[in-house]
PDB file of C-alpha atoms and ligand atoms in Angstrom:
ATOM      1  CA  MET Z1365      21.939   1.869  20.497  1.00 41.00           C
ATOM      2  CA  THR Z1366      18.596   0.754  19.130  1.00 52.00           C
ATOM      3  CA  GLN Z1367      17.108  -2.487  20.326  1.00 73.00           C
ATOM      4  CA  PRO Z1368      14.286  -3.561  18.028  1.00 87.00           C
ATOM      5  CA  ILE Z1369      11.619  -6.072  18.976  1.00 92.00           C
ATOM      6  CA  ARG Z1370      12.793  -9.563  18.044  1.00 94.00           C
ATOM      7  CA  VAL Z1371      10.228 -11.773  16.351  1.00 96.00           C
ATOM      8  CA  LEU Z1372      10.440 -15.408  15.317  1.00 96.00           C
ATOM      9  CA  VAL Z1373       8.316 -16.189  12.263  1.00 95.00           C
ATOM     10  CA  ALA Z1374       7.693 -19.914  12.230  1.00 93.00           C
ATOM     11  CA  LYS Z1375       5.950 -22.470  10.035  1.00 89.00           C
ATOM     12  CA  PRO Z1376       4.882 -25.447  12.088  1.00 88.00           C
ATOM     13  CA  GLY Z1377       3.717 -28.567  10.358  1.00 81.00           C
ATOM     14  CA  LEU Z1378       3.995 -30.086   6.969  1.00 78.00           C
ATOM     15  CA  ASP Z1379       2.757 -27.577   4.460  1.00 74.00           C
ATOM     16  CA  GLY Z1380       5.391 -26.636   1.956  1.00 74.00           C
ATOM     17  CA  HIS Z1381       4.516 -23.071   1.081  1.00 79.00           C
ATOM     18  CA  ASP Z1382       6.313 -20.248   2.814  1.00 80.00           C
ATOM     19  CA  ARG Z1383       5.711 -17.307   0.526  1.00 82.00           C
ATOM     20  CA  GLY Z1384       3.174 -15.832   2.974  1.00 82.00           C
ATOM     21  CA  ALA Z1385       5.524 -16.286   5.931  1.00 87.00           C
ATOM     22  CA  LEU Z1386       8.364 -14.658   4.012  1.00 89.00           C
ATOM     23  CA  VAL Z1387       6.157 -11.702   3.133  1.00 90.00           C
ATOM     24  CA  ILE Z1388       5.227 -11.301   6.817  1.00 91.00           C
ATOM     25  CA  ALA Z1389       8.873 -11.575   7.860  1.00 94.00           C
ATOM     26  CA  GLN Z1390       9.950  -8.899   5.415  1.00 94.00           C
ATOM     27  CA  GLY Z1391       6.974  -6.698   6.331  1.00 94.00           C
ATOM     28  CA  LEU Z1392       7.852  -6.826  10.038  1.00 95.00           C
ATOM     29  CA  ARG Z1393      11.473  -5.999   9.184  1.00 95.00           C
ATOM     30  CA  ASP Z1394      10.210  -2.983   7.261  1.00 94.00           C
ATOM     31  CA  GLN Z1395       8.337  -2.048  10.448  1.00 92.00           C
ATOM     32  CA  GLY Z1396      11.647  -1.929  12.294  1.00 92.00           C
ATOM     33  CA  MET Z1397      11.565  -5.353  13.912  1.00 94.00           C
ATOM     34  CA  GLU Z1398      14.330  -7.924  13.959  1.00 95.00           C
ATOM     35  CA  VAL Z1399      12.899 -11.040  12.365  1.00 96.00           C
ATOM     36  CA  ILE Z1400      14.208 -14.587  12.413  1.00 95.00           C
ATOM     37  CA  TYR Z1401      12.568 -17.091  10.105  1.00 92.00           C
ATOM     38  CA  THR Z1402      12.654 -20.780  10.976  1.00 86.00           C
ATOM     39  CA  GLY Z1403      12.119 -22.175   7.527  1.00 83.00           C
ATOM     40  CA  LEU Z1404       9.598 -24.836   6.615  1.00 82.00           C
ATOM     41  CA  ARG Z1405       8.292 -27.860   8.498  1.00 83.00           C
ATOM     42  CA  GLN Z1406       9.267 -27.055  12.049  1.00 87.00           C
ATOM     43  CA  THR Z1407       7.988 -29.041  14.997  1.00 92.00           C
ATOM     44  CA  PRO Z1408       6.539 -27.109  17.960  1.00 94.00           C
ATOM     45  CA  GLU Z1409       9.576 -28.259  20.001  1.00 95.00           C
ATOM     46  CA  GLN Z1410      11.990 -26.829  17.443  1.00 94.00           C
ATOM     47  CA  ILE Z1411      10.076 -23.557  17.311  1.00 95.00           C
ATOM     48  CA  ALA Z1412      10.047 -23.208  21.100  1.00 95.00           C
ATOM     49  CA  ASN Z1413      13.763 -24.000  21.292  1.00 95.00           C
ATOM     50  CA  THR Z1414      14.619 -21.424  18.658  1.00 95.00           C
ATOM     51  CA  ALA Z1415      12.399 -18.801  20.329  1.00 94.00           C
ATOM     52  CA  VAL Z1416      14.185 -19.273  23.648  1.00 93.00           C
ATOM     53  CA  GLN Z1417      17.682 -19.436  22.145  1.00 93.00           C
ATOM     54  CA  GLU Z1418      17.086 -16.333  20.049  1.00 92.00           C
ATOM     55  CA  ASP Z1419      15.518 -14.500  23.004  1.00 91.00           C
ATOM     56  CA  VAL Z1420      12.570 -13.275  20.942  1.00 94.00           C
ATOM     57  CA  ALA Z1421       9.686 -11.242  22.350  1.00 94.00           C
ATOM     58  CA  CYS Z1422       7.129 -12.676  19.949  1.00 96.00           C
ATOM     59  CA  VAL Z1423       6.513 -15.829  17.924  1.00 95.00           C
ATOM     60  CA  GLY Z1424       4.413 -15.457  14.789  1.00 95.00           C
ATOM     61  CA  LEU Z1425       3.000 -18.768  13.576  1.00 94.00           C
ATOM     62  CA  SER Z1426       1.822 -19.270  10.033  1.00 90.00           C
ATOM     63  CA  SER Z1427      -0.175 -22.256   8.900  1.00 85.00           C
ATOM     64  CA  LEU Z1428      -1.828 -23.202   5.658  1.00 81.00           C
ATOM     65  CA  SER Z1429      -2.020 -26.898   6.420  1.00 77.00           C
ATOM     66  CA  GLY Z1430      -5.204 -26.975   8.472  1.00 80.00           C
ATOM     67  CA  ALA Z1431      -3.323 -28.417  11.462  1.00 86.00           C
ATOM     68  CA  HIS Z1432      -3.267 -25.110  13.347  1.00 89.00           C
ATOM     69  CA  LEU Z1433      -5.673 -26.362  16.047  1.00 90.00           C
ATOM     70  CA  GLU Z1434      -3.077 -28.914  17.158  1.00 91.00           C
ATOM     71  CA  LEU Z1435       0.149 -27.139  16.276  1.00 92.00           C
ATOM     72  CA  PHE Z1436      -0.398 -23.596  17.553  1.00 94.00           C
ATOM     73  CA  PRO Z1437      -1.455 -24.620  21.103  1.00 94.00           C
ATOM     74  CA  GLU Z1438       1.430 -27.113  21.187  1.00 95.00           C
ATOM     75  CA  VAL Z1439       3.882 -24.284  20.523  1.00 95.00           C
ATOM     76  CA  VAL Z1440       2.403 -22.383  23.489  1.00 94.00           C
ATOM     77  CA  ARG Z1441       2.726 -25.494  25.669  1.00 94.00           C
ATOM     78  CA  GLN Z1442       6.329 -26.023  24.609  1.00 95.00           C
ATOM     79  CA  LEU Z1443       7.174 -22.406  25.402  1.00 93.00           C
ATOM     80  CA  ARG Z1444       5.568 -22.718  28.836  1.00 90.00           C
ATOM     81  CA  ALA Z1445       7.529 -25.921  29.437  1.00 91.00           C
ATOM     82  CA  ARG Z1446      10.691 -23.875  28.896  1.00 90.00           C
ATOM     83  CA  GLY Z1447       9.618 -21.078  31.254  1.00 87.00           C
ATOM     84  CA  ALA Z1448       9.044 -18.788  28.282  1.00 88.00           C
ATOM     85  CA  GLU Z1449       5.361 -18.037  28.826  1.00 84.00           C
ATOM     86  CA  ASP Z1450       6.139 -14.317  28.574  1.00 86.00           C
ATOM     87  CA  ILE Z1451       6.793 -14.691  24.837  1.00 93.00           C
ATOM     88  CA  LEU Z1452       3.830 -13.330  22.885  1.00 94.00           C
ATOM     89  CA  VAL Z1453       2.408 -15.864  20.407  1.00 95.00           C
ATOM     90  CA  VAL Z1454       0.328 -14.749  17.427  1.00 95.00           C
ATOM     91  CA  GLY Z1455      -0.879 -16.672  14.425  1.00 94.00           C
ATOM     92  CA  GLY Z1456      -2.058 -16.279  10.884  1.00 90.00           C
ATOM     93  CA  GLY Z1457      -2.608 -18.060   7.633  1.00 86.00           C
ATOM     94  CA  VAL Z1458      -5.656 -19.894   6.363  1.00 85.00           C
ATOM     95  CA  ILE Z1459      -7.658 -20.211   9.564  1.00 88.00           C
ATOM     96  CA  PRO Z1460     -11.454 -20.447   9.674  1.00 90.00           C
ATOM     97  CA  ASP Z1461     -13.133 -17.859  11.900  1.00 89.00           C
ATOM     98  CA  GLU Z1462     -14.751 -20.588  13.996  1.00 92.00           C
ATOM     99  CA  ASP Z1463     -11.310 -21.890  15.058  1.00 92.00           C
ATOM    100  CA  ILE Z1464     -10.153 -18.546  16.442  1.00 92.00           C
ATOM    101  CA  PRO Z1465     -11.803 -18.726  19.915  1.00 90.00           C
ATOM    102  CA  ALA Z1466     -10.191 -22.108  20.603  1.00 92.00           C
ATOM    103  CA  LEU Z1467      -6.790 -20.789  19.569  1.00 92.00           C
ATOM    104  CA  GLN Z1468      -7.166 -17.723  21.777  1.00 90.00           C
ATOM    105  CA  ALA Z1469      -8.238 -19.889  24.696  1.00 90.00           C
ATOM    106  CA  ALA Z1470      -5.053 -21.916  24.135  1.00 91.00           C
ATOM    107  CA  GLY Z1471      -2.878 -18.826  24.535  1.00 91.00           C
ATOM    108  CA  ILE Z1472      -2.554 -17.485  20.998  1.00 93.00           C
ATOM    109  CA  ALA Z1473      -2.844 -13.762  21.695  1.00 92.00           C
ATOM    110  CA  HIS Z1474      -4.285 -12.933  18.302  1.00 92.00           C
ATOM    111  CA  VAL Z1475      -5.073 -14.628  14.999  1.00 93.00           C
ATOM    112  CA  PHE Z1476      -4.618 -12.429  11.954  1.00 92.00           C
ATOM    113  CA  THR Z1477      -6.867 -13.217   9.032  1.00 87.00           C
ATOM    114  CA  PRO Z1478      -5.686 -12.879   5.418  1.00 85.00           C
ATOM    115  CA  GLY Z1479      -5.624  -9.280   4.248  1.00 85.00           C
ATOM    116  CA  THR Z1480      -4.606  -7.834   7.627  1.00 88.00           C
ATOM    117  CA  ARG Z1481      -2.286  -4.885   7.015  1.00 90.00           C
ATOM    118  CA  ILE Z1482       1.274  -5.476   8.162  1.00 92.00           C
ATOM    119  CA  GLU Z1483       1.154  -2.128   9.995  1.00 91.00           C
ATOM    120  CA  ASP Z1484      -1.677  -3.506  12.126  1.00 91.00           C
ATOM    121  CA  VAL Z1485       0.193  -6.725  12.833  1.00 93.00           C
ATOM    122  CA  ALA Z1486       3.242  -4.716  13.917  1.00 92.00           C
ATOM    123  CA  ALA Z1487       1.105  -2.383  16.040  1.00 89.00           C
ATOM    124  CA  PHE Z1488      -0.483  -5.341  17.825  1.00 90.00           C
ATOM    125  CA  ILE Z1489       2.908  -6.889  18.515  1.00 92.00           C
ATOM    126  CA  ARG Z1490       4.342  -3.606  19.805  1.00 87.00           C
ATOM    127  CA  ALA Z1491       1.368  -2.993  22.062  1.00 82.00           C
ATOM    128  CA  HIS Z1492       1.326  -6.475  23.518  1.00 84.00           C
ATOM    129  CA  VAL Z1493       5.008  -7.222  23.951  1.00 83.00           C
ATOM    130  CA  HIS Z1494       5.094  -3.982  25.930  1.00 59.00           C
ATOM    131  CA  ASN Z1495       2.686  -5.575  28.377  1.00 55.00           C
ATOM    132  CA  HIS Z1496       5.292  -8.230  29.016  1.00 52.00           C
ATOM    133  CA  LEU Z1497       8.117  -5.841  29.737  1.00 52.00           C
ATOM    134  CA  PRO Z1498      10.197  -6.464  32.797  1.00 55.00           C
ATOM    135  CA  ALA Z1499      10.252  -3.563  35.226  1.00 53.00           C
ATOM    136  CA  GLU Z1500      13.705  -2.360  34.220  1.00 58.00           C
ATOM    137  CA  HIS Z1501      12.281  -1.296  30.874  1.00 65.00           C
ATOM    138  CA  ALA Z1502      10.091   1.329  32.490  1.00 74.00           C
ATOM    139  CA  VAL Z1503      11.091   4.958  32.335  1.00 79.00           C
ATOM    140  CA  PRO Z1504      12.717   5.797  35.674  1.00 76.00           C
ATOM    141  CA  GLY Z1505      11.314   8.703  37.636  1.00 79.00           C
ATOM    142  CA  VAL Z1506       8.358  10.213  35.778  1.00 84.00           C
ATOM    143  CA  LEU Z1507       7.824  13.192  38.083  1.00 83.00           C
ATOM    144  CA  GLN Z1508       4.674  14.820  36.746  1.00 91.00           C
ATOM    145  CA  ILE Z1509       3.160  16.313  33.617  1.00 94.00           C
ATOM    146  CA  ASP Z1510       5.611  19.080  32.881  1.00 94.00           C
ATOM    147  CA  HIS Z1511       3.547  20.816  30.266  1.00 94.00           C
ATOM    148  CA  ILE Z1512       0.881  20.394  27.631  1.00 97.00           C
ATOM    149  CA  GLY Z1513       1.851  21.680  24.189  1.00 96.00           C
ATOM    150  CA  ILE Z1514      -0.958  23.401  22.308  1.00 97.00           C
ATOM    151  CA  ALA Z1515      -0.604  24.370  18.643  1.00 97.00           C
ATOM    152  CA  VAL Z1516      -2.099  27.756  17.741  1.00 98.00           C
ATOM    153  CA  HIS Z1517      -2.168  29.721  14.531  1.00 97.00           C
ATOM    154  CA  SER Z1518      -1.395  32.921  16.411  1.00 96.00           C
ATOM    155  CA  LEU Z1519      -0.341  33.595  20.001  1.00 97.00           C
ATOM    156  CA  ALA Z1520      -1.951  37.016  19.854  1.00 96.00           C
ATOM    157  CA  SER Z1521      -5.373  35.631  19.071  1.00 96.00           C
ATOM    158  CA  ALA Z1522      -5.102  32.505  21.240  1.00 97.00           C
ATOM    159  CA  LEU Z1523      -3.791  34.106  24.424  1.00 97.00           C
ATOM    160  CA  PRO Z1524      -6.826  36.136  25.585  1.00 96.00           C
ATOM    161  CA  MET Z1525      -8.719  32.953  26.483  1.00 96.00           C
ATOM    162  CA  TYR Z1526      -5.842  31.960  28.777  1.00 97.00           C
ATOM    163  CA  THR Z1527      -4.924  35.375  30.160  1.00 95.00           C
ATOM    164  CA  GLN Z1528      -8.274  37.131  30.332  1.00 95.00           C
ATOM    165  CA  LEU Z1529     -10.800  34.350  30.795  1.00 96.00           C
ATOM    166  CA  LEU Z1530      -8.636  32.022  32.925  1.00 96.00           C
ATOM    167  CA  GLY Z1531      -6.529  34.791  34.451  1.00 95.00           C
ATOM    168  CA  LEU Z1532      -3.224  33.030  33.736  1.00 96.00           C
ATOM    169  CA  THR Z1533       0.039  34.866  33.167  1.00 95.00           C
ATOM    170  CA  VAL Z1534       2.565  34.370  30.392  1.00 95.00           C
ATOM    171  CA  TYR Z1535       5.807  34.071  32.351  1.00 93.00           C
ATOM    172  CA  HIS Z1536       8.136  33.198  29.516  1.00 92.00           C
ATOM    173  CA  GLU Z1537       8.236  33.611  25.738  1.00 93.00           C
ATOM    174  CA  GLU Z1538      10.858  32.192  23.449  1.00 91.00           C
ATOM    175  CA  VAL Z1539      11.547  31.526  19.786  1.00 92.00           C
ATOM    176  CA  ILE Z1540      12.978  28.054  19.246  1.00 88.00           C
ATOM    177  CA  ALA Z1541      14.685  28.583  15.925  1.00 87.00           C
ATOM    178  CA  ASP Z1542      15.378  24.987  14.939  1.00 84.00           C
ATOM    179  CA  GLN Z1543      11.713  24.074  15.505  1.00 86.00           C
ATOM    180  CA  GLN Z1544      10.442  27.175  13.681  1.00 93.00           C
ATOM    181  CA  VAL Z1545       8.193  27.962  16.590  1.00 94.00           C
ATOM    182  CA  ARG Z1546       7.456  30.790  19.006  1.00 95.00           C
ATOM    183  CA  THR Z1547       6.363  29.577  22.434  1.00 94.00           C
ATOM    184  CA  ALA Z1548       4.533  31.187  25.323  1.00 95.00           C
ATOM    185  CA  PHE Z1549       4.495  29.453  28.730  1.00 94.00           C
ATOM    186  CA  LEU Z1550       1.706  29.867  31.273  1.00 96.00           C
ATOM    187  CA  ARG Z1551       1.684  28.080  34.606  1.00 94.00           C
ATOM    188  CA  VAL Z1552      -1.288  26.256  36.091  1.00 94.00           C
ATOM    189  CA  GLY Z1553      -0.335  24.886  39.499  1.00 91.00           C
ATOM    190  CA  GLU Z1554       2.749  22.758  38.889  1.00 87.00           C
ATOM    191  CA  THR Z1555       2.074  22.284  35.198  1.00 92.00           C
ATOM    192  CA  ASP Z1556       2.715  24.583  32.251  1.00 93.00           C
ATOM    193  CA  LEU Z1557       0.780  25.215  29.121  1.00 96.00           C
ATOM    194  CA  GLU Z1558       3.111  25.714  26.176  1.00 95.00           C
ATOM    195  CA  LEU Z1559       1.397  27.553  23.346  1.00 97.00           C
ATOM    196  CA  LEU Z1560       3.168  26.956  20.042  1.00 96.00           C
ATOM    197  CA  GLU Z1561       2.898  29.323  17.109  1.00 97.00           C
ATOM    198  CA  PRO Z1562       4.736  28.545  13.861  1.00 97.00           C
ATOM    199  CA  THR Z1563       7.283  31.135  12.738  1.00 95.00           C
ATOM    200  CA  ASP Z1564       7.049  29.976   9.130  1.00 90.00           C
ATOM    201  CA  GLY Z1565       5.031  27.616   6.974  1.00 88.00           C
ATOM    202  CA  SER Z1566       7.280  24.561   7.055  1.00 89.00           C
ATOM    203  CA  GLY Z1567       8.151  23.596  10.639  1.00 91.00           C
ATOM    204  CA  PRO Z1568       6.573  20.739  12.578  1.00 91.00           C
ATOM    205  CA  ILE Z1569       3.924  22.958  14.190  1.00 95.00           C
ATOM    206  CA  ALA Z1570       2.986  24.482  10.825  1.00 96.00           C
ATOM    207  CA  GLN Z1571       2.598  20.970   9.430  1.00 95.00           C
ATOM    208  CA  PHE Z1572       0.529  19.880  12.431  1.00 94.00           C
ATOM    209  CA  LEU Z1573      -1.793  22.864  11.982  1.00 96.00           C
ATOM    210  CA  GLN Z1574      -2.222  22.092   8.293  1.00 95.00           C
ATOM    211  CA  ARG Z1575      -2.995  18.461   9.015  1.00 93.00           C
ATOM    212  CA  ARG Z1576      -5.107  18.634  12.168  1.00 93.00           C
ATOM    213  CA  GLY Z1577      -5.854  22.279  12.889  1.00 95.00           C
ATOM    214  CA  PRO Z1578      -5.182  23.999  16.211  1.00 97.00           C
ATOM    215  CA  GLY Z1579      -5.340  21.926  19.389  1.00 96.00           C
ATOM    216  CA  ILE Z1580      -3.340  19.758  21.764  1.00 96.00           C
ATOM    217  CA  HIS Z1581      -0.020  18.914  20.137  1.00 96.00           C
ATOM    218  CA  HIS Z1582       1.860  16.968  22.796  1.00 96.00           C
ATOM    219  CA  ILE Z1583       2.039  15.975  26.443  1.00 97.00           C
ATOM    220  CA  ALA Z1584       5.408  16.412  28.124  1.00 95.00           C
ATOM    221  CA  TYR Z1585       6.390  14.295  31.102  1.00 95.00           C
ATOM    222  CA  ALA Z1586       9.008  15.652  33.455  1.00 94.00           C
ATOM    223  CA  VAL Z1587      11.568  12.894  33.930  1.00 91.00           C
ATOM    224  CA  ALA Z1588      14.475  12.707  36.328  1.00 88.00           C
ATOM    225  CA  ASP Z1589      16.921  11.414  33.714  1.00 89.00           C
ATOM    226  CA  ILE Z1590      16.080  12.015  30.080  1.00 93.00           C
ATOM    227  CA  GLU Z1591      18.926   9.886  28.707  1.00 91.00           C
ATOM    228  CA  ALA Z1592      17.828   6.911  30.814  1.00 89.00           C
ATOM    229  CA  SER Z1593      14.211   7.509  29.778  1.00 92.00           C
ATOM    230  CA  LEU Z1594      15.131   7.391  26.085  1.00 92.00           C
ATOM    231  CA  ARG Z1595      17.149   4.228  26.654  1.00 88.00           C
ATOM    232  CA  ALA Z1596      14.162   2.616  28.388  1.00 87.00           C
ATOM    233  CA  ALA Z1597      11.764   3.574  25.589  1.00 89.00           C
ATOM    234  CA  ARG Z1598      14.189   2.338  22.945  1.00 85.00           C
ATOM    235  CA  ALA Z1599      14.755  -0.941  24.770  1.00 79.00           C
ATOM    236  CA  ALA Z1600      10.988  -1.395  24.970  1.00 78.00           C
ATOM    237  CA  GLY Z1601      10.720  -1.098  21.186  1.00 80.00           C
ATOM    238  CA  TYR Z1602       9.308   2.405  20.911  1.00 87.00           C
ATOM    239  CA  ARG Z1603      10.517   4.433  17.978  1.00 89.00           C
ATOM    240  CA  LEU Z1604      12.027   7.784  18.833  1.00 93.00           C
ATOM    241  CA  ILE Z1605      11.739  11.028  16.944  1.00 93.00           C
ATOM    242  CA  ASP Z1606      14.778  12.287  18.851  1.00 93.00           C
ATOM    243  CA  GLU Z1607      17.567   9.775  19.330  1.00 91.00           C
ATOM    244  CA  ALA Z1608      19.232  12.180  21.755  1.00 93.00           C
ATOM    245  CA  PRO Z1609      17.919  15.011  23.938  1.00 94.00           C
ATOM    246  CA  ARG Z1610      17.880  18.482  22.417  1.00 91.00           C
ATOM    247  CA  PRO Z1611      17.202  21.926  23.817  1.00 86.00           C
ATOM    248  CA  GLY Z1612      13.495  22.675  24.169  1.00 79.00           C
ATOM    249  CA  GLY Z1613      11.738  25.778  25.348  1.00 69.00           C
ATOM    250  CA  HIS Z1614      12.699  27.404  28.597  1.00 74.00           C
ATOM    251  CA  GLY Z1615      16.139  25.833  28.877  1.00 78.00           C
ATOM    252  CA  LYS Z1616      14.836  22.285  29.188  1.00 86.00           C
ATOM    253  CA  GLN Z1617      16.207  19.187  27.496  1.00 92.00           C
ATOM    254  CA  ILE Z1618      13.506  17.425  25.522  1.00 94.00           C
ATOM    255  CA  ALA Z1619      12.944  14.426  23.242  1.00 96.00           C
ATOM    256  CA  PHE Z1620       9.888  13.059  21.484  1.00 95.00           C
ATOM    257  CA  LEU Z1621       8.660   9.499  21.023  1.00 95.00           C
ATOM    258  CA  HIS Z1622       7.035   8.503  17.750  1.00 90.00           C
ATOM    259  CA  PRO Z1623       3.250   9.061  17.970  1.00 86.00           C
ATOM    260  CA  LYS Z1624       2.584   5.903  15.926  1.00 84.00           C
ATOM    261  CA  ASP Z1625       3.855   3.923  18.906  1.00 85.00           C
ATOM    262  CA  THR Z1626       2.068   5.960  21.582  1.00 87.00           C
ATOM    263  CA  GLY Z1627      -1.553   5.743  20.544  1.00 84.00           C
ATOM    264  CA  GLY Z1628      -1.557   8.925  18.491  1.00 84.00           C
ATOM    265  CA  VAL Z1629      -0.540  11.190  21.374  1.00 91.00           C
ATOM    266  CA  LEU Z1630       2.827  12.812  20.829  1.00 94.00           C
ATOM    267  CA  VAL Z1631       4.826  12.135  24.002  1.00 96.00           C
ATOM    268  CA  GLU Z1632       7.690  14.362  25.066  1.00 96.00           C
ATOM    269  CA  PHE Z1633      10.235  13.610  27.753  1.00 96.00           C
ATOM    270  CA  CYS Z1634      11.448  16.729  29.427  1.00 93.00           C
ATOM    271  CA  GLN Z1635      14.210  17.264  31.942  1.00 93.00           C
ATOM    272  CA  ARG Z1636      14.289  20.532  33.779  1.00 83.00           C
ATOM    273  CA  GLY Z1637      17.315  22.503  34.789  1.00 73.00           C
ATOM    274  CA  VAL Z1638      19.833  20.897  32.407  1.00 51.00           C
ATOM    275  CA  GLY Z1639      22.127  23.791  31.469  1.00 47.00           C
ATOM    276  CA  ALA Z1640      19.292  26.131  32.392  1.00 41.00           C
ATOM    277  CA  ALA Z1641      20.820  28.134  35.192  1.00 41.00           C
ATOM    278  CA  GLU Z1642      19.875  31.491  33.674  1.00 40.00           C
ATOM    279  CA  GLU Z1643      16.439  30.324  32.650  1.00 41.00           C
ATOM    280  CA  GLY Z1644      15.800  29.242  36.213  1.00 39.00           C
ATOM    281  CA  ALA Z1645      15.896  32.893  37.191  1.00 37.00           C
ATOM    282  CA  VAL Z1646      12.896  33.624  34.987  1.00 38.00           C
ATOM    283  CA  GLU Z1647      10.700  31.488  37.196  1.00 35.00           C
TER     284      GLU Z1647
HETATM  285 ZN1  LIG C1935       6.924  20.682  24.757  1.00 55.22          ZN
END
């Protein structure tokens, strides 16, 4: 069950134009958020009440009226008065640059100027509501880095650096058919390197190589409970590439988060020893 970030888009004050706010609301919906729009001419009290009742993670304030210096901080005060200081407040609209420091000092986390891309607004919200997450949203039991996935054009030409120069040993090789990839695992202490060679020109590793060339592809965290980890990430508003765990290399269960939500680093959750009794013998 997906739980998107809930955002209240609100228009405090008297100005009667909400086209911009409606565009923002729709844009954030397109970014996967659940958006409630207050409608025009809301008082700060009404906005704070709605934010609390609707249990939103973020309030986005839009103002064209010029009254933002009074209205935006008043919304923050009203939220605090209701014990809702953990709700992220951002603003936008027609706001002179020189007003921005005062708004930030009053608790507006960010003021978006006209022309800001909706992707950047959504990214800011995702990054900052995460900072407000209660502890139960954290992934339970991250044990260690399980492995680092490295995309290579060819195992044969990539391996000598690892085996000859570093003296590591390939202890497991496997073709993962549904990922169109051939993997070779080498162990360094408690952590594996997983070299990934595409088996044809169309799988995810082939696409990665075309786009970015060979290099680090993902970092896999060993977790105690992959299902619970995916639930935690989903609840925290992260998009998932894999809605459910699937078999990865070496008999592990794996799932990927969306790199757009993880700072450009592809993050894999990995649970060892799930249905991997035979594979365990390889180690
Ligand atoms: Zn991996």
